[in-house]
PDB file of C-alpha atoms in Angstrom:
ATOM      1  CA  MET A   1      20.659 -48.158 -60.513  1.00  0.00           C
ATOM      2  CA  ILE A   2      21.860 -44.551 -60.611  1.00  0.00           C
ATOM      3  CA  ALA A   3      21.572 -42.896 -57.207  1.00  0.00           C
ATOM      4  CA  GLY A   4      20.920 -39.205 -56.877  1.00  0.00           C
ATOM      5  CA  LEU A   5      23.289 -37.463 -54.476  1.00  0.00           C
ATOM      6  CA  LEU A   6      22.213 -33.962 -53.510  1.00  0.00           C
ATOM      7  CA  LEU A   7      24.738 -31.755 -51.746  1.00  0.00           C
ATOM      8  CA  ALA A   8      22.675 -29.369 -49.612  1.00  0.00           C
ATOM      9  CA  ALA A   9      24.883 -28.654 -46.605  1.00  0.00           C
ATOM     10  CA  GLY A  10      26.052 -25.115 -47.328  1.00  0.00           C
ATOM     11  CA  GLY A  11      25.495 -22.367 -44.803  1.00  0.00           C
ATOM     12  CA  GLY A  12      25.018 -19.552 -47.304  1.00  0.00           C
ATOM     13  CA  ARG A  13      27.964 -17.582 -45.948  1.00  0.00           C
ATOM     14  CA  ARG A  14      27.685 -15.002 -48.761  1.00  0.00           C
ATOM     15  CA  LEU A  15      23.920 -14.871 -48.215  1.00  0.00           C
ATOM     16  CA  GLY A  16      24.285 -13.662 -44.646  1.00  0.00           C
ATOM     17  CA  GLY A  17      24.165 -17.156 -43.187  1.00  0.00           C
ATOM     18  CA  ARG A  18      20.889 -18.252 -44.767  1.00  0.00           C
ATOM     19  CA  PRO A  19      21.143 -22.005 -45.443  1.00  0.00           C
ATOM     20  CA  LYS A  20      20.685 -22.561 -49.168  1.00  0.00           C
ATOM     21  CA  ALA A  21      18.529 -25.654 -48.667  1.00  0.00           C
ATOM     22  CA  LEU A  22      15.815 -23.503 -47.076  1.00  0.00           C
ATOM     23  CA  LEU A  23      15.754 -20.634 -49.577  1.00  0.00           C
ATOM     24  CA  PRO A  24      12.180 -20.235 -50.815  1.00  0.00           C
ATOM     25  CA  TYR A  25      11.576 -21.424 -54.365  1.00  0.00           C
ATOM     26  CA  ARG A  26       8.088 -21.636 -55.841  1.00  0.00           C
ATOM     27  CA  GLY A  27       6.614 -21.595 -52.345  1.00  0.00           C
ATOM     28  CA  ARG A  28       8.738 -24.424 -50.930  1.00  0.00           C
ATOM     29  CA  PRO A  29      12.334 -24.885 -49.701  1.00  0.00           C
ATOM     30  CA  LEU A  30      14.900 -25.077 -52.511  1.00  0.00           C
ATOM     31  CA  VAL A  31      16.017 -28.535 -51.346  1.00  0.00           C
ATOM     32  CA  GLU A  32      12.611 -29.975 -52.295  1.00  0.00           C
ATOM     33  CA  ASN A  33      13.008 -28.739 -55.872  1.00  0.00           C
ATOM     34  CA  ALA A  34      16.439 -30.344 -56.163  1.00  0.00           C
ATOM     35  CA  VAL A  35      15.109 -33.693 -54.890  1.00  0.00           C
ATOM     36  CA  ARG A  36      12.189 -33.534 -57.331  1.00  0.00           C
ATOM     37  CA  VAL A  37      14.566 -32.876 -60.237  1.00  0.00           C
ATOM     38  CA  LEU A  38      16.668 -35.938 -59.398  1.00  0.00           C
ATOM     39  CA  ARG A  39      13.602 -38.144 -59.088  1.00  0.00           C
ATOM     40  CA  GLU A  40      11.988 -36.902 -62.302  1.00  0.00           C
ATOM     41  CA  ALA A  41      15.250 -37.610 -64.121  1.00  0.00           C
ATOM     42  CA  GLY A  42      15.078 -41.245 -63.007  1.00  0.00           C
ATOM     43  CA  CYS A  43      17.587 -41.254 -60.164  1.00  0.00           C
ATOM     44  CA  GLY A  44      16.999 -43.472 -57.178  1.00  0.00           C
ATOM     45  CA  PRO A  45      17.574 -43.793 -54.345  1.00  0.00           C
ATOM     46  CA  VAL A  46      18.086 -40.103 -53.565  1.00  0.00           C
ATOM     47  CA  HIS A  47      20.540 -39.288 -50.785  1.00  0.00           C
ATOM     48  CA  VAL A  48      20.601 -35.735 -49.388  1.00  0.00           C
ATOM     49  CA  VAL A  49      23.593 -34.391 -47.459  1.00  0.00           C
ATOM     50  CA  LEU A  50      22.666 -31.703 -44.932  1.00  0.00           C
ATOM     51  CA  GLY A  51      24.930 -29.588 -42.776  1.00  0.00           C
ATOM     52  CA  ALA A  52      24.070 -26.001 -41.853  1.00  0.00           C
ATOM     53  CA  SER A  53      20.776 -25.865 -39.957  1.00  0.00           C
ATOM     54  CA  ALA A  54      20.232 -29.585 -40.614  1.00  0.00           C
ATOM     55  CA  ALA A  55      17.563 -29.896 -37.912  1.00  0.00           C
ATOM     56  CA  GLU A  56      15.627 -26.951 -39.323  1.00  0.00           C
ATOM     57  CA  VAL A  57      15.857 -28.348 -42.853  1.00  0.00           C
ATOM     58  CA  ARG A  58      14.536 -31.720 -41.657  1.00  0.00           C
ATOM     59  CA  GLU A  59      11.680 -29.926 -39.904  1.00  0.00           C
ATOM     60  CA  ARG A  60      10.671 -27.563 -42.722  1.00  0.00           C
ATOM     61  CA  ALA A  61      11.374 -29.549 -45.895  1.00  0.00           C
ATOM     62  CA  ASP A  62       9.557 -32.617 -47.151  1.00  0.00           C
ATOM     63  CA  LEU A  63      12.333 -35.134 -47.732  1.00  0.00           C
ATOM     64  CA  ALA A  64      10.115 -38.219 -47.513  1.00  0.00           C
ATOM     65  CA  GLY A  65      11.626 -41.178 -49.323  1.00  0.00           C
ATOM     66  CA  CYS A  66      15.136 -39.718 -49.264  1.00  0.00           C
ATOM     67  CA  VAL A  67      18.085 -40.995 -47.287  1.00  0.00           C
ATOM     68  CA  VAL A  68      19.119 -37.904 -45.323  1.00  0.00           C
ATOM     69  CA  VAL A  69      22.680 -37.788 -44.038  1.00  0.00           C
ATOM     70  CA  ASP A  70      24.233 -35.128 -41.818  1.00  0.00           C
ATOM     71  CA  ASN A  71      27.697 -33.769 -42.519  1.00  0.00           C
ATOM     72  CA  PRO A  72      29.059 -32.502 -39.183  1.00  0.00           C
ATOM     73  CA  ASP A  73      32.057 -31.018 -41.031  1.00  0.00           C
ATOM     74  CA  TRP A  74      29.998 -29.071 -43.593  1.00  0.00           C
ATOM     75  CA  ALA A  75      31.895 -25.838 -42.871  1.00  0.00           C
ATOM     76  CA  GLU A  76      35.043 -27.436 -44.357  1.00  0.00           C
ATOM     77  CA  GLY A  77      33.451 -27.181 -47.798  1.00  0.00           C
ATOM     78  CA  MET A  78      31.871 -29.256 -50.524  1.00  0.00           C
ATOM     79  CA  GLY A  79      34.579 -31.922 -50.398  1.00  0.00           C
ATOM     80  CA  SER A  80      33.461 -33.100 -46.961  1.00  0.00           C
ATOM     81  CA  SER A  81      29.822 -33.315 -48.113  1.00  0.00           C
ATOM     82  CA  LEU A  82      30.834 -35.314 -51.168  1.00  0.00           C
ATOM     83  CA  ARG A  83      32.781 -37.742 -48.966  1.00  0.00           C
ATOM     84  CA  VAL A  84      29.836 -38.159 -46.572  1.00  0.00           C
ATOM     85  CA  GLY A  85      27.397 -38.617 -49.438  1.00  0.00           C
ATOM     86  CA  LEU A  86      29.469 -41.227 -51.257  1.00  0.00           C
ATOM     87  CA  ALA A  87      29.997 -43.106 -47.986  1.00  0.00           C
ATOM     88  CA  SER A  88      26.221 -43.187 -47.478  1.00  0.00           C
ATOM     89  CA  LEU A  89      25.844 -44.914 -50.853  1.00  0.00           C
ATOM     90  CA  ALA A  90      28.222 -47.752 -49.984  1.00  0.00           C
ATOM     91  CA  GLY A  91      26.378 -51.044 -50.000  1.00  0.00           C
ATOM     92  CA  THR A  92      23.337 -49.727 -51.880  1.00  0.00           C
ATOM     93  CA  GLY A  93      24.258 -51.492 -55.101  1.00  0.00           C
ATOM     94  CA  ALA A  94      24.213 -48.220 -57.040  1.00  0.00           C
ATOM     95  CA  GLY A  95      26.336 -48.315 -60.174  1.00  0.00           C
ATOM     96  CA  ALA A  96      26.881 -44.563 -60.028  1.00  0.00           C
ATOM     97  CA  ALA A  97      26.122 -41.412 -58.089  1.00  0.00           C
ATOM     98  CA  LEU A  98      24.666 -38.481 -59.981  1.00  0.00           C
ATOM     99  CA  VAL A  99      25.769 -35.490 -57.920  1.00  0.00           C
ATOM    100  CA  SER A 100      23.809 -32.247 -57.989  1.00  0.00           C
ATOM    101  CA  LEU A 101      23.977 -29.038 -55.980  1.00  0.00           C
ATOM    102  CA  VAL A 102      21.031 -27.556 -54.114  1.00  0.00           C
ATOM    103  CA  ASP A 103      21.749 -23.998 -55.278  1.00  0.00           C
ATOM    104  CA  GLN A 104      21.282 -24.528 -59.033  1.00  0.00           C
ATOM    105  CA  PRO A 105      17.518 -24.309 -59.664  1.00  0.00           C
ATOM    106  CA  GLY A 106      18.069 -23.555 -63.356  1.00  0.00           C
ATOM    107  CA  ILE A 107      19.124 -27.171 -63.900  1.00  0.00           C
ATOM    108  CA  GLY A 108      16.020 -29.279 -64.332  1.00  0.00           C
ATOM    109  CA  PRO A 109      15.144 -32.906 -65.051  1.00  0.00           C
ATOM    110  CA  ALA A 110      15.988 -32.700 -68.783  1.00  0.00           C
ATOM    111  CA  ALA A 111      19.663 -31.912 -68.128  1.00  0.00           C
ATOM    112  CA  VAL A 112      19.949 -34.441 -65.301  1.00  0.00           C
ATOM    113  CA  ALA A 113      18.361 -37.139 -67.467  1.00  0.00           C
ATOM    114  CA  ARG A 114      20.888 -36.449 -70.244  1.00  0.00           C
ATOM    115  CA  VAL A 115      23.803 -36.914 -67.873  1.00  0.00           C
ATOM    116  CA  ARG A 116      22.200 -40.039 -66.397  1.00  0.00           C
ATOM    117  CA  ALA A 117      21.680 -41.509 -69.889  1.00  0.00           C
ATOM    118  CA  ALA A 118      25.442 -41.312 -70.561  1.00  0.00           C
ATOM    119  CA  TYR A 119      26.142 -43.935 -67.855  1.00  0.00           C
ATOM    120  CA  ARG A 120      27.849 -46.994 -69.331  1.00  0.00           C
ATOM    121  CA  SER A 121      29.539 -48.815 -66.446  1.00  0.00           C
ATOM    122  CA  PRO A 122      30.755 -48.394 -62.843  1.00  0.00           C
ATOM    123  CA  ALA A 123      33.814 -46.685 -64.372  1.00  0.00           C
ATOM    124  CA  SER A 124      31.699 -43.938 -66.002  1.00  0.00           C
ATOM    125  CA  LEU A 125      32.686 -40.306 -65.553  1.00  0.00           C
ATOM    126  CA  VAL A 126      30.169 -37.866 -67.007  1.00  0.00           C
ATOM    127  CA  ALA A 127      29.451 -34.158 -66.574  1.00  0.00           C
ATOM    128  CA  ALA A 128      26.959 -31.691 -67.946  1.00  0.00           C
ATOM    129  CA  ALA A 129      28.470 -29.007 -70.147  1.00  0.00           C
ATOM    130  CA  TYR A 130      27.241 -25.522 -70.898  1.00  0.00           C
ATOM    131  CA  ASP A 131      28.634 -24.134 -74.142  1.00  0.00           C
ATOM    132  CA  GLY A 132      31.381 -26.725 -73.865  1.00  0.00           C
ATOM    133  CA  GLU A 133      32.366 -25.818 -70.285  1.00  0.00           C
ATOM    134  CA  ARG A 134      32.107 -28.524 -67.624  1.00  0.00           C
ATOM    135  CA  GLY A 135      29.421 -27.955 -64.993  1.00  0.00           C
ATOM    136  CA  HIS A 136      26.878 -29.835 -62.880  1.00  0.00           C
ATOM    137  CA  PRO A 137      25.444 -32.331 -62.453  1.00  0.00           C
ATOM    138  CA  VAL A 138      28.279 -34.842 -62.530  1.00  0.00           C
ATOM    139  CA  LEU A 139      27.974 -38.631 -62.617  1.00  0.00           C
ATOM    140  CA  PHE A 140      30.602 -40.751 -60.883  1.00  0.00           C
ATOM    141  CA  GLY A 141      30.606 -44.494 -61.492  1.00  0.00           C
ATOM    142  CA  ALA A 142      30.955 -46.533 -58.299  1.00  0.00           C
ATOM    143  CA  ASP A 143      34.474 -47.661 -59.252  1.00  0.00           C
ATOM    144  CA  ARG A 144      35.595 -44.036 -58.851  1.00  0.00           C
ATOM    145  CA  TRP A 145      34.151 -43.345 -55.402  1.00  0.00           C
ATOM    146  CA  ALA A 146      37.208 -44.419 -53.379  1.00  0.00           C
ATOM    147  CA  ASP A 147      39.573 -42.161 -55.338  1.00  0.00           C
ATOM    148  CA  ILE A 148      37.156 -39.242 -55.175  1.00  0.00           C
ATOM    149  CA  THR A 149      36.741 -39.719 -51.428  1.00  0.00           C
ATOM    150  CA  ALA A 150      40.532 -39.729 -51.002  1.00  0.00           C
ATOM    151  CA  THR A 151      41.002 -36.478 -52.950  1.00  0.00           C
ATOM    152  CA  ALA A 152      37.871 -34.432 -52.140  1.00  0.00           C
ATOM    153  CA  THR A 153      38.919 -31.619 -49.823  1.00  0.00           C
ATOM    154  CA  GLY A 154      37.775 -28.083 -49.085  1.00  0.00           C
ATOM    155  CA  ASP A 155      35.554 -26.536 -51.715  1.00  0.00           C
ATOM    156  CA  GLN A 156      37.320 -28.470 -54.454  1.00  0.00           C
ATOM    157  CA  GLY A 157      34.885 -31.355 -54.349  1.00  0.00           C
ATOM    158  CA  ALA A 158      35.862 -33.791 -57.102  1.00  0.00           C
ATOM    159  CA  ARG A 159      37.955 -31.327 -59.119  1.00  0.00           C
ATOM    160  CA  VAL A 160      41.203 -33.218 -58.486  1.00  0.00           C
ATOM    161  CA  HIS A 161      39.679 -36.468 -59.731  1.00  0.00           C
ATOM    162  CA  LEU A 162      38.147 -34.736 -62.748  1.00  0.00           C
ATOM    163  CA  LYS A 163      41.450 -33.084 -63.620  1.00  0.00           C
ATOM    164  CA  ASN A 164      43.423 -36.312 -63.229  1.00  0.00           C
ATOM    165  CA  HIS A 165      40.959 -38.197 -65.436  1.00  0.00           C
ATOM    166  CA  ALA A 166      40.058 -35.475 -67.942  1.00  0.00           C
ATOM    167  CA  ASP A 167      40.737 -37.829 -70.861  1.00  0.00           C
ATOM    168  CA  GLU A 168      38.021 -40.202 -69.570  1.00  0.00           C
ATOM    169  CA  LEU A 169      35.387 -37.539 -68.922  1.00  0.00           C
ATOM    170  CA  ILE A 170      32.317 -37.533 -71.156  1.00  0.00           C
ATOM    171  CA  LEU A 171      30.770 -34.069 -71.496  1.00  0.00           C
ATOM    172  CA  VAL A 172      27.059 -33.911 -72.254  1.00  0.00           C
ATOM    173  CA  GLU A 173      25.902 -30.560 -73.613  1.00  0.00           C
ATOM    174  CA  CYS A 174      22.943 -29.242 -71.604  1.00  0.00           C
ATOM    175  CA  GLY A 175      23.017 -25.519 -72.365  1.00  0.00           C
ATOM    176  CA  ASP A 176      19.916 -25.814 -74.534  1.00  0.00           C
ATOM    177  CA  VAL A 177      17.785 -27.224 -71.688  1.00  0.00           C
ATOM    178  CA  ALA A 178      19.270 -25.713 -68.511  1.00  0.00           C
ATOM    179  CA  ALA A 179      20.833 -22.584 -67.038  1.00  0.00           C
ATOM    180  CA  ALA A 180      23.820 -23.320 -64.811  1.00  0.00           C
ATOM    181  CA  PHE A 181      23.729 -20.401 -62.392  1.00  0.00           C
ATOM    182  CA  ASP A 182      24.346 -20.643 -58.641  1.00  0.00           C
ATOM    183  CA  ILE A 183      22.498 -18.861 -55.853  1.00  0.00           C
ATOM    184  CA  ASP A 184      25.504 -17.496 -53.953  1.00  0.00           C
ATOM    185  CA  THR A 185      24.943 -13.805 -53.190  1.00  0.00           C
ATOM    186  CA  PRO A 186      21.947 -11.571 -52.336  1.00  0.00           C
ATOM    187  CA  PRO A 187      21.562 -10.348 -55.952  1.00  0.00           C
ATOM    188  CA  ASP A 188      21.268 -14.002 -57.060  1.00  0.00           C
ATOM    189  CA  LEU A 189      18.111 -14.384 -54.967  1.00  0.00           C
ATOM    190  CA  ALA A 190      16.164 -12.584 -57.698  1.00  0.00           C
ATOM    191  CA  ARG A 191      16.690 -15.661 -59.877  1.00  0.00           C
ATOM    192  CA  LEU A 192      14.566 -17.737 -57.494  1.00  0.00           C
ATOM    193  CA  GLY A 193      11.491 -15.714 -58.597  1.00  0.00           C
TER     194      GLY A 193
END
């Protein structure tokens, strides 16, 4: 079982404080698209980490069937959301967590499914690549969760773990099926079209 772990806690600081999870995308909140992508790629269960405007996201987005977890320390950065999300998966029996970010709508089910298919064991460490450069989503086998939790701080997320284990990382090229852009600033909003 490969769980989907969606990090959707950001407050959209560079977007004037608009929570990314609620940005409109194809008529619905962006968080719904990200959940759909994980499900269509075969991930389950899907855990969603909320932070900024969590109550409003719960009210406006359809997250039925997801395990929704609040990160009270979301303002500390992605590392805190990753820690909260991995903790929520403890005891689920998942062999890995496939971690995706809410603000990357150009990454669809085809790319996520490729990364998921590279899972081999609870020690797996897999990342999508775009023209050979590591990107998202990233798959962390369950054996790695404790170390990632211990080193995930600020906006670094799992970068320390990935750097320390670079020789074990499997890169899966996804540039032919996905576009790895982020929605970070007002000009990026045009990409939500």
